[in-house]
Short mmCIF file of C-alpha atoms in Angstrom, two decimals:
data_model
loop_
_atom_site.label_atom_id
_atom_site.label_comp_id
_atom_site.label_asym_id
_atom_site.label_seq_id
_atom_site.Cartn_x
_atom_site.Cartn_y
_atom_site.Cartn_z
CA MET A 1484 28.49 19.36 19.49
CA PRO A 1485 31.92 18.45 18.17
CA CYS A 1486 32.82 14.84 17.59
CA TRP A 1487 35.21 12.87 19.72
CA GLY A 1488 37.82 10.61 18.16
CA LYS A 1489 38.32 10.51 14.42
CA ARG A 1490 34.82 11.03 13.09
CA ARG A 1491 34.09 14.33 11.42
CA GLU A 1492 31.09 16.56 11.97
CA ARG A 1493 30.41 19.29 9.47
CA ALA A 1494 29.20 22.51 11.02
CA PRO A 1495 25.79 23.71 9.78
CA LEU A 1496 25.64 26.57 7.36
CA LEU A 1497 25.54 29.85 9.25
CA LEU A 1498 24.82 33.42 8.34
CA ARG A 1499 28.21 35.10 8.21
CA LYS A 1500 28.72 37.86 10.74
CA GLU A 1501 31.89 39.58 9.65
CA LEU A 1502 34.54 40.88 12.04
CA PRO A 1503 36.47 44.05 11.16
CA GLY A 1504 39.59 43.19 9.22
CA ALA A 1505 38.54 39.65 8.34
CA GLU A 1506 39.99 37.97 5.29
CA ILE A 1507 36.84 38.00 3.14
CA MET A 1508 36.40 38.36 -0.57
CA ALA A 1509 33.70 40.91 -1.27
CA GLY A 1510 33.37 41.59 -4.95
CA LYS A 1511 36.86 42.47 -6.14
CA GLY A 1512 38.14 43.78 -2.82
CA ALA A 1513 39.59 42.01 0.20
CA ALA A 1514 40.10 43.24 3.76
CA ALA A 1515 43.57 44.23 4.87
CA SER A 1516 44.62 41.57 7.32
CA THR A 1517 43.84 38.48 9.37
CA ALA A 1518 43.82 38.75 13.16
CA VAL A 1519 45.73 35.99 14.97
CA LEU A 1520 45.88 35.14 18.67
CA PHE A 1521 48.32 32.65 20.22
CA VAL A 1522 48.00 31.68 23.91
CA THR A 1523 50.17 29.39 26.01
CA ALA A 1524 48.95 28.18 29.40
CA ASN A 1525 50.18 25.62 31.89
CA VAL A 1526 46.77 24.63 33.26
CA GLY A 1527 47.68 21.89 35.75
CA SER A 1528 46.32 23.92 38.68
CA LEU A 1529 42.90 24.20 37.03
CA PHE A 1530 42.31 20.49 37.38
CA ASP A 1531 43.69 20.22 40.90
CA ASP A 1532 41.14 22.80 42.07
CA PRO A 1533 38.56 23.06 39.25
CA GLU A 1534 35.71 24.53 41.26
CA ASN A 1535 37.63 27.65 42.26
CA LEU A 1536 40.05 28.23 39.41
CA GLN A 1537 38.44 27.24 36.10
CA LYS A 1538 35.73 29.89 36.24
CA ASN A 1539 38.24 32.71 36.77
CA TRP A 1540 40.57 31.32 34.12
CA LEU A 1541 37.88 31.03 31.45
CA ARG A 1542 36.50 34.49 32.18
CA GLU A 1543 39.92 36.10 31.73
CA PHE A 1544 40.63 34.03 28.62
CA TYR A 1545 37.32 35.00 27.01
CA GLN A 1546 38.04 38.66 27.79
CA VAL A 1547 41.27 38.49 25.80
CA VAL A 1548 39.41 36.85 22.91
CA HIS A 1549 36.78 39.58 23.03
CA THR A 1550 39.38 42.35 23.12
CA HIS A 1551 41.53 41.10 20.25
CA LYS A 1552 38.81 39.46 18.13
CA PRO A 1553 41.04 36.93 16.36
CA HIS A 1554 40.05 35.13 13.19
CA PHE A 1555 42.50 32.32 13.93
CA MET A 1556 43.31 31.33 17.51
CA ALA A 1557 45.71 28.75 18.94
CA LEU A 1558 45.67 27.75 22.61
CA HIS A 1559 48.56 25.55 23.73
CA CYS A 1560 48.07 23.91 27.12
CA GLN A 1561 50.59 22.02 29.24
CA GLU A 1562 49.88 19.74 32.21
CA PHE A 1563 46.40 19.33 30.78
CA GLY A 1564 44.40 17.30 33.27
CA GLY A 1565 46.63 18.14 36.23
CA LYS A 1566 48.88 15.84 38.21
CA ASN A 1567 46.39 12.94 38.20
CA TYR A 1568 44.88 12.74 34.73
CA GLU A 1569 42.73 9.69 35.40
CA ALA A 1570 41.06 11.34 38.39
CA SER A 1571 40.55 14.58 36.43
CA MET A 1572 38.97 13.14 33.26
CA SER A 1573 35.48 14.43 34.04
CA HIS A 1574 36.90 17.92 34.63
CA VAL A 1575 38.83 17.66 31.36
CA ASP A 1576 35.65 16.83 29.42
CA LYS A 1577 33.79 19.71 31.05
CA PHE A 1578 36.59 22.18 30.29
CA VAL A 1579 36.80 21.15 26.63
CA LYS A 1580 33.03 21.28 26.12
CA GLU A 1581 32.89 24.70 27.75
CA LEU A 1582 35.56 26.06 25.41
CA LEU A 1583 33.85 24.67 22.31
CA SER A 1584 30.26 25.58 23.13
CA SER A 1585 30.36 28.78 25.21
CA ASP A 1586 28.66 31.96 24.00
CA ALA A 1587 32.06 33.67 23.96
CA MET A 1588 33.23 31.21 21.29
CA LYS A 1589 30.01 30.87 19.28
CA GLU A 1590 31.40 32.63 16.19
CA TYR A 1591 34.19 30.05 15.89
CA ASN A 1592 32.46 27.41 13.79
CA ARG A 1593 35.51 25.25 13.09
CA ALA A 1594 37.93 23.80 15.61
CA ARG A 1595 40.63 21.21 16.06
CA VAL A 1596 41.45 19.86 19.50
CA TYR A 1597 44.33 17.49 20.20
CA LEU A 1598 44.50 16.06 23.73
CA ASP A 1599 47.16 13.63 24.85
CA GLU A 1600 45.10 11.43 27.16
CA ASN A 1601 47.28 8.33 26.93
CA TYR A 1602 48.23 8.61 30.60
CA LYS A 1603 48.85 4.87 30.99
CA SER A 1604 51.79 5.01 28.61
CA GLN A 1605 54.97 6.19 30.34
CA GLU A 1606 56.74 6.06 27.00
CA HIS A 1607 54.39 8.47 25.20
CA PHE A 1608 52.30 10.58 27.62
CA THR A 1609 53.01 14.33 27.48
CA ALA A 1610 49.82 15.85 29.04
CA LEU A 1611 49.74 18.41 26.22
CA GLY A 1612 46.53 19.85 24.82
CA SER A 1613 46.39 21.94 21.63
CA PHE A 1614 43.26 23.88 20.63
CA TYR A 1615 42.73 25.71 17.33
CA PHE A 1616 39.68 27.88 16.64
CA LEU A 1617 38.60 29.39 13.30
CA HIS A 1618 36.19 32.30 13.08
CA GLU A 1619 33.22 31.84 10.77
CA SER A 1620 34.37 34.75 8.60
CA LEU A 1621 37.76 33.16 7.87
CA LYS A 1622 37.98 31.63 4.41
CA ASN A 1623 40.43 29.25 2.84
CA ILE A 1624 42.28 27.82 5.81
CA TYR A 1625 44.16 24.57 5.48
CA GLN A 1626 45.96 22.13 7.77
CA PHE A 1627 48.88 19.97 6.75
CA ASP A 1628 48.65 16.17 6.68
CA PHE A 1629 52.16 14.98 7.62
CA LYS A 1630 51.52 11.48 6.30
CA ALA A 1631 50.03 12.45 2.93
CA LYS A 1632 52.31 15.51 2.71
CA LYS A 1633 49.54 17.79 1.53
CA TYR A 1634 47.21 20.43 2.93
CA LYS A 1635 43.55 19.73 3.64
CA LYS A 1636 40.76 22.25 4.03
CA VAL A 1637 39.53 22.63 7.60
CA THR A 1638 35.81 22.10 8.13
CA GLY A 1639 33.68 21.32 11.18
CA LYS A 1640 34.85 20.65 14.72
CA GLU A 1641 36.97 17.64 15.60
CA ILE A 1642 38.51 16.38 18.85
CA TYR A 1643 41.34 13.88 18.84
CA SER A 1644 42.49 12.21 22.03
CA ASP A 1645 44.12 9.12 23.51
CA THR A 1646 46.74 7.93 20.98
CA LEU A 1647 47.83 10.98 19.03
CA GLU A 1648 50.81 9.14 17.54
CA SER A 1649 48.53 7.76 14.81
CA THR A 1650 46.99 11.14 13.92
CA PRO A 1651 48.46 12.30 10.57
CA MET A 1652 47.60 15.96 11.16
CA LEU A 1653 50.30 16.39 13.79
CA GLU A 1654 53.66 15.22 15.01
CA LYS A 1655 54.07 14.41 18.68
CA GLU A 1656 57.04 13.24 20.71
CA LYS A 1657 57.93 12.81 24.34
CA PHE A 1658 61.56 13.54 25.18
CA PRO A 1659 63.69 10.46 25.87
CA GLN A 1660 63.99 9.44 29.53
CA ASP A 1661 67.75 9.93 29.51
CA TYR A 1662 67.28 13.67 28.93
CA PHE A 1663 66.14 14.04 32.53
CA PRO A 1664 66.91 10.74 34.32
CA GLU A 1665 66.24 12.00 37.86
CA CYS A 1666 62.56 12.57 37.05
CA LYS A 1667 61.10 9.12 36.43
CA TRP A 1668 57.59 10.34 35.63
CA SER A 1669 58.50 13.30 33.42
CA ARG A 1670 55.80 14.15 30.86
CA LYS A 1671 57.75 16.65 28.80
CA GLY A 1672 57.54 16.76 25.01
CA PHE A 1673 56.01 18.61 22.07
CA ILE A 1674 53.16 18.58 19.53
CA ARG A 1675 53.56 20.15 16.09
CA THR A 1676 50.88 21.18 13.60
CA ARG A 1677 51.17 23.08 10.30
CA TRP A 1678 48.68 25.58 8.91
CA CYS A 1679 48.11 27.73 5.84
CA ILE A 1680 46.17 30.95 6.46
CA ALA A 1681 45.93 33.99 4.19
CA ASP A 1682 48.48 32.35 1.88
CA CYS A 1683 50.93 32.00 4.80
CA ALA A 1684 52.22 28.58 5.82
CA PHE A 1685 53.62 28.11 9.33
CA ASP A 1686 54.21 25.51 12.02
CA LEU A 1687 52.78 25.81 15.54
CA VAL A 1688 54.63 23.85 18.21
CA ASN A 1689 53.23 23.21 21.70
CA ILE A 1690 56.17 22.52 24.00
CA HIS A 1691 56.87 21.64 27.63
CA LEU A 1692 60.50 21.57 28.77
CA PHE A 1693 62.10 20.26 31.96
CA HIS A 1694 61.83 22.07 35.29
CA ASP A 1695 64.41 22.79 37.99
CA ALA A 1696 64.22 19.83 40.35
CA SER A 1697 66.18 21.58 43.12
CA ASN A 1698 66.84 25.24 43.87
CA LEU A 1699 70.07 24.23 45.59
CA VAL A 1700 71.38 22.36 42.54
CA ALA A 1701 70.35 25.25 40.27
CA TRP A 1702 72.33 27.64 42.50
CA GLU A 1703 75.55 25.61 42.31
CA THR A 1704 76.65 26.52 38.77
CA SER A 1705 76.08 29.22 36.17
CA PRO A 1706 74.45 28.24 33.89
CA SER A 1707 72.72 25.52 35.88
CA VAL A 1708 72.66 21.86 34.97
CA TYR A 1709 68.92 22.19 34.34
CA SER A 1710 69.50 24.98 31.85
CA GLY A 1711 71.73 22.60 29.93
CA ILE A 1712 69.00 19.94 29.88
CA ARG A 1713 66.45 22.42 28.53
CA ASN A 1714 68.97 23.62 25.97
CA LYS A 1715 69.40 20.05 24.70
CA ALA A 1716 65.65 19.38 24.51
CA LEU A 1717 64.81 22.64 22.73
CA GLY A 1718 67.65 22.07 20.30
CA TYR A 1719 66.18 18.64 19.54
CA VAL A 1720 62.76 20.16 18.77
CA LEU A 1721 64.19 22.83 16.49
CA ASP A 1722 66.23 20.24 14.61
CA ARG A 1723 63.07 18.18 14.11
CA ILE A 1724 60.98 21.01 12.71
CA ILE A 1725 63.60 22.21 10.24
CA ASP A 1726 64.86 18.81 9.07
CA GLN A 1727 64.60 17.56 5.49
CA ARG A 1728 61.41 15.50 5.79
CA PHE A 1729 59.14 18.41 4.89
CA GLU A 1730 59.51 21.77 3.21
CA ARG A 1731 60.59 24.49 5.59
CA VAL A 1732 58.10 27.10 6.71
CA SER A 1733 58.06 29.79 9.38
CA TYR A 1734 57.39 28.49 12.85
CA PHE A 1735 56.07 29.59 16.24
CA VAL A 1736 57.06 27.63 19.35
CA PHE A 1737 54.99 28.43 22.44
CA GLY A 1738 54.50 26.66 25.72
CA ASP A 1739 56.06 26.23 29.15
CA PHE A 1740 59.79 26.36 28.46
CA ASN A 1741 60.53 26.34 32.19
CA PHE A 1742 63.23 28.93 31.50
CA ARG A 1743 64.62 30.14 34.83
CA LEU A 1744 66.69 33.11 35.86
CA ASP A 1745 70.34 32.28 36.36
CA ALA A 1746 70.04 31.32 40.04
CA LYS A 1747 73.64 31.94 41.06
CA SER A 1748 73.67 35.44 39.54
CA VAL A 1749 70.24 36.34 40.95
CA VAL A 1750 71.16 35.27 44.48
CA GLU A 1751 74.48 37.14 44.30
CA THR A 1752 72.64 40.29 43.21
CA LEU A 1753 69.70 40.10 45.61
CA CYS A 1754 71.97 39.23 48.53
CA ALA A 1755 75.04 41.27 47.60
CA ARG A 1756 75.40 42.66 51.13
CA ALA A 1757 74.46 39.48 52.94
CA THR A 1758 76.42 36.75 54.63
CA MET A 1759 75.60 33.11 53.90
CA GLN A 1760 74.96 30.38 56.44
CA THR A 1761 75.07 26.76 55.26
CA VAL A 1762 72.91 24.09 56.90
CA ARG A 1763 73.90 20.47 56.27
CA SER A 1764 72.16 17.16 56.83
CA ALA A 1765 73.35 15.38 59.95
CA ASP A 1766 73.17 12.04 58.13
CA THR A 1767 74.70 12.77 54.72
CA ASN A 1768 76.47 16.11 55.26
CA GLU A 1769 74.72 17.37 52.12
CA ILE A 1770 73.65 21.01 51.98
CA VAL A 1771 69.92 21.18 52.74
CA LYS A 1772 69.51 24.92 53.31
CA LEU A 1773 71.20 28.24 52.66
CA ILE A 1774 70.34 31.29 54.77
CA PHE A 1775 71.38 34.76 53.65
CA ARG A 1776 71.37 37.47 56.34
CA GLU A 1777 72.02 41.18 56.17
CA SER A 1778 75.45 42.10 57.51
CA ASP A 1779 73.86 44.69 59.78
CA ASN A 1780 70.20 45.53 60.57
CA ASP A 1781 70.13 42.89 63.33
CA ARG A 1782 71.18 40.22 60.80
CA LYS A 1783 67.76 40.18 59.21
CA VAL A 1784 67.10 37.11 57.02
CA MET A 1785 66.92 38.15 53.36
CA LEU A 1786 66.67 34.79 51.60
CA GLN A 1787 66.19 31.17 52.57
CA LEU A 1788 66.99 28.57 49.93
CA GLU A 1789 66.08 24.88 50.04
CA LYS A 1790 65.36 22.24 47.40
CA LYS A 1791 61.81 23.55 46.97
CA LEU A 1792 62.00 26.82 48.88
CA PHE A 1793 62.96 30.26 47.57
CA ASP A 1794 61.82 32.63 50.29
CA TYR A 1795 62.97 36.19 49.58
CA PHE A 1796 61.88 38.86 52.03
CA ASN A 1797 60.67 41.40 49.43
CA GLN A 1798 58.56 40.14 46.51
CA ASP A 1799 58.20 43.66 45.12
CA VAL A 1800 61.49 43.25 43.29
CA PHE A 1801 59.76 40.70 41.01
CA ARG A 1802 56.73 42.94 40.39
CA ASP A 1803 58.13 46.49 40.24
CA ASN A 1804 58.23 47.70 36.65
CA ASN A 1805 57.10 44.17 35.69
CA GLY A 1806 60.34 42.74 37.05
CA THR A 1807 62.33 44.07 34.10
CA ALA A 1808 65.38 44.69 36.30
CA LEU A 1809 65.73 40.90 36.47
CA LEU A 1810 65.57 40.29 32.71
CA GLU A 1811 69.36 40.48 32.55
CA PHE A 1812 69.39 37.12 34.35
CA ASP A 1813 67.01 35.56 31.81
CA LYS A 1814 69.75 34.05 29.65
CA GLU A 1815 68.57 30.66 28.39
CA LEU A 1816 67.22 31.88 25.07
CA SER A 1817 70.52 33.51 24.11
CA VAL A 1818 71.91 30.16 22.96
CA PHE A 1819 69.26 30.09 20.21
CA LYS A 1820 69.44 33.70 19.04
CA ASP A 1821 70.24 32.58 15.48
CA LYS A 1822 67.12 30.39 15.32
CA LEU A 1823 64.57 32.01 17.62
CA TYR A 1824 63.18 35.50 18.17
CA GLU A 1825 61.01 36.89 20.95
CA LEU A 1826 59.27 40.21 21.23
CA ASP A 1827 60.28 42.39 24.17
CA ILE A 1828 58.88 41.15 27.48
CA SER A 1829 56.86 43.79 29.31
CA PHE A 1830 54.99 41.60 31.82
CA PRO A 1831 56.13 40.20 35.19
CA PRO A 1832 57.48 36.66 35.64
CA SER A 1833 54.71 34.18 34.78
CA TYR A 1834 55.52 31.60 37.49
CA PRO A 1835 55.11 30.54 40.35
CA TYR A 1836 51.95 32.35 41.43
CA SER A 1837 49.94 31.49 44.50
CA GLU A 1838 47.04 29.08 43.91
CA ASP A 1839 45.04 30.82 46.63
CA CYS A 1840 42.11 32.54 44.90
CA SER A 1841 42.46 35.58 47.17
CA GLN A 1842 46.10 36.19 46.17
CA GLY A 1843 46.13 36.71 42.41
CA MET A 1844 49.32 38.80 42.39
CA GLN A 1845 51.29 36.91 45.03
CA TYR A 1846 54.15 34.55 44.18
CA MET A 1847 54.63 31.28 46.01
CA ASN A 1848 57.93 30.95 47.85
CA THR A 1849 58.79 27.63 46.19
CA ARG A 1850 60.90 28.92 43.27
CA CYS A 1851 62.52 32.14 42.13
CA PRO A 1852 59.92 33.85 39.90
CA ALA A 1853 60.76 33.47 36.21
CA TRP A 1854 59.39 33.90 32.71
CA CYS A 1855 58.62 30.22 32.08
CA ASP A 1856 55.75 30.72 29.63
CA ARG A 1857 56.84 32.21 26.32
CA ILE A 1858 55.94 32.63 22.66
CA LEU A 1859 58.97 32.31 20.41
CA MET A 1860 59.29 32.31 16.63
CA SER A 1861 61.64 31.83 13.74
CA HIS A 1862 63.17 34.93 12.20
CA SER A 1863 60.99 34.47 9.11
CA ALA A 1864 57.92 34.39 11.37
CA LYS A 1865 59.08 37.65 12.96
CA GLU A 1866 59.11 39.27 9.52
CA LEU A 1867 55.63 37.88 8.91
CA ILE A 1868 54.05 39.48 11.99
CA LEU A 1869 55.85 42.79 11.65
CA LYS A 1870 55.25 43.10 7.91
CA SER A 1871 52.30 45.27 7.00
CA GLU A 1872 51.25 47.08 3.90
CA ASN A 1873 49.35 49.66 5.96
CA ASP A 1874 51.78 50.12 8.87
CA GLU A 1875 49.34 48.38 11.21
CA LYS A 1876 51.72 47.70 14.09
CA GLN A 1877 49.05 46.00 16.13
CA VAL A 1878 51.24 43.51 17.96
CA VAL A 1879 50.65 42.75 21.66
CA TYR A 1880 52.75 40.36 23.78
CA ASP A 1881 51.39 40.15 27.33
CA HIS A 1882 50.05 37.93 30.10
CA ILE A 1883 46.45 37.11 31.04
CA GLY A 1884 44.77 37.76 34.39
CA PRO A 1885 47.36 40.02 36.05
CA ASN A 1886 45.19 40.62 39.12
CA VAL A 1887 43.34 37.30 39.20
CA CYS A 1888 44.37 33.86 40.41
CA MET A 1889 44.93 31.80 37.25
CA GLY A 1890 46.77 28.95 38.95
CA ASP A 1891 50.54 28.80 39.43
CA HIS A 1892 51.17 30.01 35.85
CA LYS A 1893 49.81 33.15 34.22
CA PRO A 1894 48.91 32.44 30.58
CA VAL A 1895 50.84 34.45 28.00
CA PHE A 1896 49.47 35.64 24.66
CA LEU A 1897 50.60 37.14 21.37
CA SER A 1898 48.12 39.08 19.24
CA PHE A 1899 49.02 40.24 15.74
CA ARG A 1900 47.70 40.57 12.22
CA ILE A 1901 48.89 38.91 9.05
CA ALA A 1902 48.85 41.57 6.35
CA ALA A 1903 47.18 40.71 3.06
CA GLY A 1904 49.84 39.43 0.70
CA ALA A 1905 52.46 38.97 3.41
CA GLY A 1906 52.71 35.28 2.67
CA LYS A 1907 52.50 35.32 -1.11
CA PRO A 1908 56.08 34.10 -1.63
CA ILE A 1909 55.39 31.19 0.73
CA ALA A 1910 52.15 30.42 -1.10
CA ASN A 1911 54.05 29.99 -4.34
CA VAL A 1912 56.29 27.41 -2.70
CA HIS A 1913 53.59 25.48 -0.89
CA LYS A 1914 50.79 25.89 -3.43
CA CYS A 1915 48.28 26.61 -0.67
CA CYS A 1916 45.76 27.67 -3.26
CA VAL A 1917 45.59 24.25 -4.90
CA VAL A 1918 45.67 21.89 -1.93
CA GLN A 1919 42.86 19.43 -1.36
#
């Protein structure tokens, strides 16, 4: 079993069972590439209803692992432990132990797990969980020590929890309260780690940005006030990971960005031929509901909009052709086009799905469906994953469990291969071959 806290357990020597394409030295030859799998998953629902949801979630996750057979795997979780972390601690332990000891993961003999369990600290708690798994065939993998400013070889399985602020192998921050003052208990922030694999050095950032507190407020302006808050927080993270404290490397940022479709534009498009009725509070005269009705057809209700209600009469528009007709309203990333790149989206909006186990493809009517869960990268990282000496364009960007209830978020994954030699220029800068 892995160790909890800061003790280290060295994995026993195992007979090596090689995967196709693994980075292994065999005589004078080396295999072509290293398979990598990144997954982001907001897993809050799994701990609110563990008996019904965790089994499905793990089965679908293991299937993706089996299909893509990664040598290096990163799983970034948000809302780890659910809404009430203290009450969910036993479920958290069970989930972690299952991931580390299941038959599906038995060939991953090294792991690093970072769980923010410091739920009593309003100032620091982010509810983020970052998991990193290394296949037994993978040689020469190193993790960066941010305090010592050097790479260290990864051996054994280690779990770090509670106060991650003192862990030198990562950087963790919670966003300041004044970024989102109306949400007193916000747990949004990021965790950053740095790795060197196949002579390639890169940062992996687990991130959770601010949500839309009210559909009505989001509808008022274009872009919405919430979009501006997310913009500020993401800009802060990018400034932190490319500042002058450490040498710059490629980076991948994946998590729950809470990116939303531009609400005003979406409503205007979906209800172009509708008339709007405004319902106000008798006490405050504030708008509490908007009702959009067809101009004819017996004034059929098309959309009802409240603070936490987005009830559109035809959900097919979000599922047909994976909802790609709505991608034109997905605008929040455009602000960062000089710093961030994303592969083309070919899966439906990842949130908010029904948490009813019998409705794996149904959206809840709480929010307008959106691509909240994303895997983004620096432009140098884009070159890394698309660069191949053998034209192996084996890159897949998709979601997990399309027909199965996975909670209110569908996990999103990126599978690719790092070509042999792709990171050689980076290796010369970072001296990955001589780290301790």
